[in-house]
Coordinates of C-alpha atoms in Angstrom, one line a residue:
M17 CA -16.2 1.5 6.1
A18 CA -19.3 0.2 4.2
D19 CA -17.9 1.4 0.8
E20 CA -14.8 -0.8 1.2
P21 CA -15.0 -4.1 -0.8
L22 CA -16.4 -7.1 1.0
V23 CA -14.2 -10.0 -0.1
L24 CA -14.4 -13.7 0.6
G25 CA -11.2 -15.8 0.4
I26 CA -10.8 -19.6 0.0
E27 CA -7.6 -21.4 1.0
T28 CA -7.0 -25.1 0.2
S29 CA -3.3 -25.3 -0.8
C30 CA -2.3 -27.9 1.8
D31 CA -4.0 -29.4 4.9
E32 CA -6.2 -26.5 6.0
T33 CA -9.6 -25.7 4.5
G34 CA -10.0 -22.0 5.2
V35 CA -12.7 -19.4 4.3
G36 CA -12.2 -15.8 5.4
I37 CA -14.3 -12.7 4.9
V38 CA -12.9 -9.2 5.1
R39 CA -14.1 -5.7 4.5
G40 CA -11.1 -3.5 3.6
H41 CA -8.6 -4.3 6.3
T42 CA -11.2 -5.5 8.8
L43 CA -11.6 -9.3 9.4
L44 CA -15.2 -10.3 9.7
A45 CA -14.9 -14.1 9.7
D46 CA -12.1 -16.7 9.7
A47 CA -13.5 -20.3 9.5
L48 CA -11.0 -23.2 9.4
A49 CA -11.2 -26.9 9.1
S50 CA -7.9 -28.7 9.6
S51 CA -7.0 -32.3 8.4
V52 CA -3.7 -32.2 10.3
E53 CA -4.8 -35.1 12.6
E54 CA -5.4 -37.3 9.6
H55 CA -1.8 -36.7 8.5
A56 CA -0.2 -37.0 11.9
R57 CA 0.1 -40.8 11.8
F58 CA 2.0 -40.6 8.5
G59 CA 4.4 -38.0 9.9
G60 CA 3.6 -35.5 7.1
V61 CA 0.9 -34.4 4.7
V62 CA -0.5 -37.0 2.3
P63 CA -1.8 -35.2 -0.8
E64 CA -4.7 -37.6 -1.5
V65 CA -5.9 -37.4 2.1
A66 CA -5.7 -33.6 2.0
S67 CA -7.7 -33.4 -1.2
R68 CA -10.5 -35.6 0.2
A69 CA -10.6 -33.6 3.4
H70 CA -11.0 -30.4 1.5
L71 CA -13.9 -31.9 -0.5
E72 CA -15.7 -32.8 2.7
A73 CA -15.0 -29.5 4.5
I74 CA -15.3 -26.8 1.9
V75 CA -19.1 -26.3 1.9
P76 CA -19.5 -26.5 5.8
T77 CA -16.6 -24.1 6.2
M78 CA -18.0 -21.7 3.7
D79 CA -21.4 -21.8 5.5
R80 CA -19.7 -21.2 8.8
A81 CA -17.8 -18.2 7.6
L82 CA -20.9 -16.6 6.1
R83 CA -22.8 -17.1 9.3
E84 CA -19.9 -15.7 11.4
A85 CA -19.7 -12.5 9.2
G86 CA -23.5 -12.2 9.1
V87 CA -23.6 -11.9 5.3
T88 CA -24.8 -14.0 2.4
I89 CA -22.9 -14.9 -0.7
A90 CA -25.0 -12.3 -2.6
D91 CA -23.5 -9.6 -0.3
I92 CA -19.9 -10.5 -1.3
D93 CA -18.2 -8.1 -3.8
A94 CA -15.5 -10.5 -4.9
I95 CA -14.2 -14.0 -4.3
A96 CA -10.4 -14.7 -4.0
V97 CA -8.9 -18.2 -4.0
T98 CA -5.5 -19.6 -3.7
A99 CA -4.5 -20.7 -7.2
G100 CA -0.9 -21.7 -6.2
P101 CA 1.6 -22.8 -5.2
G102 CA 0.6 -25.9 -3.2
L103 CA -0.6 -29.4 -3.6
A104 CA -2.2 -29.8 -7.1
G105 CA -5.3 -31.8 -6.0
A106 CA -5.9 -29.6 -2.9
L107 CA -5.7 -26.4 -5.0
L108 CA -8.2 -27.8 -7.5
V109 CA -10.8 -28.2 -4.8
G110 CA -10.6 -24.6 -3.8
V111 CA -10.4 -23.2 -7.3
A112 CA -13.4 -25.3 -8.4
A113 CA -15.4 -24.2 -5.4
A114 CA -14.5 -20.5 -6.0
K115 CA -15.6 -20.8 -9.7
G116 CA -18.8 -22.4 -8.7
Y117 CA -19.7 -19.8 -6.1
A118 CA -18.6 -17.0 -8.5
V119 CA -20.9 -18.2 -11.3
A120 CA -23.8 -18.9 -9.0
A121 CA -23.6 -15.5 -7.3
E122 CA -22.4 -13.6 -10.4
K123 CA -19.3 -12.3 -8.6
P124 CA -15.7 -11.7 -10.0
V125 CA -13.1 -14.2 -8.9
Y126 CA -9.4 -13.6 -8.2
G127 CA -6.9 -16.5 -8.4
V128 CA -4.1 -15.4 -6.1
N129 CA -0.6 -16.5 -4.9
H130 CA -0.5 -18.3 -1.6
L131 CA 2.8 -16.7 -0.6
A132 CA 1.7 -13.1 -1.4
A133 CA -1.4 -13.8 0.7
H134 CA 0.9 -14.5 3.7
V135 CA 2.2 -11.0 3.3
A136 CA -1.2 -9.4 2.8
V137 CA -2.6 -10.9 6.0
D138 CA -0.5 -8.6 8.0
T139 CA -2.8 -5.7 6.9
L140 CA -5.6 -7.2 9.0
E141 CA -3.4 -6.8 12.0
H142 CA -1.5 -3.6 11.4
G143 CA -3.2 -1.8 8.5
P144 CA -1.9 -0.9 5.1
L145 CA 1.4 -2.5 4.2
P146 CA 4.5 -0.2 4.1
E147 CA 5.8 -0.1 0.5
P148 CA 8.6 -0.9 -0.2
A149 CA 9.0 -3.7 2.4
I150 CA 11.1 -6.8 2.8
A151 CA 9.1 -9.9 3.4
L152 CA 10.4 -13.1 5.0
L153 CA 8.1 -16.0 4.4
V154 CA 8.8 -19.2 6.3
S155 CA 6.6 -22.3 6.3
G156 CA 6.6 -26.0 5.8
G157 CA 7.2 -25.7 2.0
H158 CA 8.8 -22.3 1.6
S159 CA 11.6 -20.1 3.0
S160 CA 11.7 -17.0 0.9
L161 CA 12.9 -13.4 1.0
L162 CA 11.0 -10.9 -1.1
R163 CA 11.2 -7.2 -1.9
V164 CA 7.6 -5.9 -2.1
D165 CA 7.4 -2.5 -3.8
D166 CA 3.7 -3.0 -4.7
L167 CA 1.9 -6.0 -3.4
A168 CA -0.6 -5.9 -6.2
R169 CA 1.9 -5.8 -9.0
D170 CA 5.6 -5.7 -8.1
V171 CA 7.0 -8.5 -5.9
V172 CA 10.7 -9.4 -6.5
P173 CA 12.2 -12.6 -5.1
L174 CA 15.6 -12.1 -3.4
G175 CA 16.2 -15.6 -2.2
A176 CA 14.6 -18.9 -1.4
T177 CA 15.4 -22.3 0.0
I178 CA 17.5 -24.6 -2.1
D179 CA 16.6 -27.7 -0.2
D180 CA 14.5 -28.2 3.0
A181 CA 12.3 -25.3 4.0
A182 CA 12.5 -24.1 7.6
G183 CA 9.1 -25.7 8.5
E184 CA 10.1 -29.0 6.9
A185 CA 13.2 -29.0 9.0
F186 CA 11.2 -28.4 12.1
D187 CA 9.0 -31.4 11.3
K188 CA 11.9 -33.7 10.6
V189 CA 13.9 -32.8 13.7
A190 CA 10.7 -33.2 15.8
R191 CA 10.4 -36.7 14.4
L192 CA 14.0 -37.4 15.4
L193 CA 13.2 -36.3 18.9
G194 CA 10.1 -38.3 19.2
L195 CA 7.8 -35.2 19.1
P196 CA 4.4 -35.2 17.3
F197 CA 3.6 -33.8 13.9
P198 CA 3.5 -30.9 13.0
G199 CA 6.8 -30.3 14.7
G200 CA 7.0 -26.5 14.9
P201 CA 4.9 -25.9 18.0
Y202 CA 6.4 -28.9 19.8
I203 CA 10.0 -27.8 19.1
D204 CA 9.1 -24.3 20.2
R205 CA 7.6 -25.6 23.5
E206 CA 10.5 -27.9 24.3
A207 CA 13.1 -25.2 23.5
R208 CA 11.8 -22.9 26.2
A209 CA 13.3 -25.3 28.8
G210 CA 16.5 -25.8 26.9
D211 CA 19.8 -24.0 26.4
P212 CA 20.1 -22.5 22.9
A213 CA 23.9 -22.5 23.2
A214 CA 24.2 -26.1 24.4
I215 CA 25.1 -27.5 20.9
A216 CA 26.9 -25.7 18.1
F217 CA 24.7 -26.7 15.2
P218 CA 25.7 -25.3 11.7
R219 CA 24.3 -22.2 10.1
G220 CA 23.6 -23.1 6.4
L221 CA 24.8 -20.8 3.6
T222 CA 26.4 -18.2 5.9
A223 CA 30.0 -18.8 5.1
A224 CA 31.8 -16.2 3.1
K225 CA 32.0 -18.4 0.0
D226 CA 28.3 -19.2 0.2
L227 CA 27.3 -15.5 0.4
V228 CA 28.8 -14.8 -3.0
G229 CA 26.1 -16.8 -4.9
H230 CA 23.5 -17.5 -2.2
R231 CA 23.4 -14.3 -0.1
Y232 CA 19.7 -14.4 0.5
D233 CA 19.1 -18.1 -0.1
F234 CA 18.4 -20.7 2.7
S235 CA 19.5 -24.3 3.3
F236 CA 18.4 -26.4 6.2
S237 CA 19.2 -29.9 5.0
G238 CA 22.7 -29.8 6.5
L239 CA 21.4 -28.6 9.8
K240 CA 18.8 -31.4 9.9
T241 CA 21.5 -33.9 9.1
A242 CA 23.8 -32.5 11.8
V243 CA 21.0 -32.8 14.4
A244 CA 20.4 -36.4 13.3
R245 CA 24.0 -37.4 13.6
W246 CA 24.3 -35.7 17.0
V247 CA 21.2 -37.6 18.3
E248 CA 22.4 -40.9 16.8
A249 CA 25.8 -40.5 18.4
R250 CA 24.2 -40.1 21.8
Q251 CA 22.0 -43.1 21.3
R252 CA 24.9 -45.3 20.2
A253 CA 26.8 -44.3 23.3
G254 CA 23.8 -45.3 25.5
E255 CA 23.4 -41.7 26.7
P256 CA 20.1 -39.9 27.1
V257 CA 19.2 -37.3 24.5
P258 CA 18.6 -33.9 26.1
V259 CA 15.5 -33.1 24.0
A260 CA 15.1 -29.5 25.3
D261 CA 18.7 -28.6 24.6
V262 CA 18.6 -30.1 21.1
A263 CA 15.3 -28.4 20.3
A264 CA 16.6 -25.0 21.6
S265 CA 20.0 -25.3 19.8
F266 CA 18.3 -26.4 16.5
Q267 CA 15.7 -23.6 16.8
E268 CA 18.4 -21.0 17.5
A269 CA 20.3 -22.1 14.4
V270 CA 17.2 -21.8 12.2
C271 CA 16.2 -18.4 13.6
D272 CA 19.7 -17.0 13.5
V273 CA 19.9 -17.7 9.7
L274 CA 16.4 -16.5 8.9
V275 CA 16.7 -13.2 10.9
G276 CA 20.3 -12.6 9.8
K277 CA 19.5 -12.7 6.1
A278 CA 16.3 -10.7 6.5
I279 CA 18.1 -7.9 8.3
D280 CA 20.9 -8.0 5.8
A281 CA 18.3 -7.6 3.0
C282 CA 16.7 -4.6 4.7
R283 CA 20.0 -2.9 5.4
T284 CA 21.4 -3.5 1.9
S285 CA 18.3 -2.2 0.2
G286 CA 17.8 0.7 2.6
I287 CA 14.3 -0.5 3.5
D288 CA 13.2 -0.1 7.1
A289 CA 10.1 -2.4 7.1
L290 CA 10.3 -6.1 7.6
V291 CA 7.1 -8.3 7.3
I292 CA 7.4 -11.9 8.5
G293 CA 4.7 -14.4 7.5
G294 CA 4.0 -18.1 7.1
G295 CA 3.5 -20.9 9.7
V296 CA 7.0 -20.6 11.1
A297 CA 6.4 -16.9 11.8
A298 CA 4.3 -18.2 14.8
N299 CA 7.6 -19.4 16.4
S300 CA 8.2 -17.4 19.6
R301 CA 12.0 -17.3 19.3
L302 CA 11.9 -16.1 15.7
R303 CA 9.6 -13.3 16.6
A304 CA 11.6 -12.2 19.6
M305 CA 15.0 -12.4 17.8
A306 CA 13.6 -10.4 14.8
E307 CA 12.3 -7.7 17.1
Q308 CA 15.6 -7.5 19.0
R309 CA 18.0 -7.5 16.1
A310 CA 15.9 -5.3 13.9
G311 CA 15.5 -2.7 16.6
K312 CA 19.2 -2.2 16.7
H313 CA 19.1 -1.0 13.0
G314 CA 15.9 1.0 13.2
I315 CA 14.0 -1.6 11.2
R316 CA 10.3 -2.0 12.0
V317 CA 9.1 -5.6 12.2
R318 CA 5.5 -6.5 11.4
T319 CA 4.3 -10.1 12.2
P320 CA 0.6 -11.1 12.4
R321 CA -0.7 -12.9 15.5
P322 CA 0.1 -16.6 15.4
K323 CA -3.3 -17.7 14.3
L324 CA -3.0 -15.6 11.1
C325 CA 0.5 -16.9 10.4
T326 CA -0.7 -20.4 9.5
D327 CA -2.7 -21.1 6.3
N328 CA -6.2 -19.6 6.5
G329 CA -8.9 -18.0 4.3
A330 CA -8.4 -14.6 5.9
M331 CA -5.1 -14.1 4.3
V332 CA -6.5 -14.9 0.8
A333 CA -9.4 -12.5 1.4
A334 CA -6.9 -9.8 2.5
L335 CA -5.0 -10.1 -0.7
G336 CA -8.2 -10.2 -2.7
S337 CA -9.3 -7.0 -1.0
H338 CA -6.0 -5.4 -1.8
L339 CA -6.3 -6.3 -5.5
V340 CA -9.8 -5.0 -5.7
A341 CA -8.9 -1.7 -4.1
A342 CA -5.8 -1.4 -6.4
G343 CA -8.0 -1.8 -9.5
V344 CA -6.5 -5.1 -10.6
A345 CA -8.7 -6.9 -13.1
P346 CA -10.3 -10.2 -11.9
S347 CA -9.2 -13.6 -13.2
R348 CA -10.9 -15.4 -16.1
L349 CA -13.3 -18.1 -15.1
D350 CA -11.0 -20.7 -16.7
L351 CA -8.2 -19.8 -14.3
P352 CA -6.0 -22.8 -13.6
A353 CA -4.5 -24.2 -10.4
D354 CA -0.8 -23.9 -10.6
S355 CA 1.1 -26.0 -8.0
A356 CA 4.4 -24.3 -9.0
M357 CA 3.1 -20.7 -9.3
P358 CA 6.2 -18.3 -9.2
L359 CA 6.5 -15.6 -6.6
T360 CA 6.4 -12.9 -9.2
V361 CA 2.8 -13.8 -10.1
V362 CA 0.5 -12.2 -7.5
S363 CA -2.8 -13.0 -9.3
V364 CA -3.7 -14.9 -12.5

């Protein structure tokens, strides 16, 4: 509808320069410039390389998004930008750009939480978010369970990773198996030809003693180490490494823990809506397992299409639109970039 806010979102928290434009819950543009190929030879994201790539890409990406949406910066009602968490230098590029455009066009600016944006992006796929909902956020830097009573004002962390995040574990295991970076899509692809029950890899923080203090927390460091030891043992014995079986068994272990804890959180809290977001949410096994297990308990699963799971400007615009509609006051023009922004802070 024409009376819904037209919001532009800027995302520069890691290695993707994203600019999205939404009207209400309708996506009008989603322009993206990725620096992932520049990081691939290092086997991971290099902060300085990411920051420079954002500097080079931000203006062309902004221009492309405006053209795609058929609007000008003067038509925009508000600008939202990822203020944290993320890489400090990368965040500063986006925040500085948002301030510049906001001042030039005399528009309000909203500094928003990257993780809350991963929840908000689902509204572009499935409409208004059910509240309350449980959100499972899984990416290269985060594995978190949240209770979302009001996305604009009331997000409660239930659990988080205590070491390696799920996406980080995917990258490290991919490297062990000789697969390219980023590892998630390649593990997913290899796993389709493998047996998920071939190797009994551990499920971190699922033992009875762990559930006492870490019921909704995640740990994938031990799983990563178990995969490394299994692969090294095969190599020492001069035996070939069955890449597909290792990938499938590893992926099954990760998804088993993620889905199990998310379903437990829903059942314990009496909430029948589960939203899954973040880059790992694009994993085909995670999506299938969540649907299957949640269905047995009458829990509805909402997951955006894979392209919207990874970092993008559309998700930031979606959260900005939600904040505008909810009457949340915009940020001050001296808003900071906060690389360690807590989950409880939706906007600054």
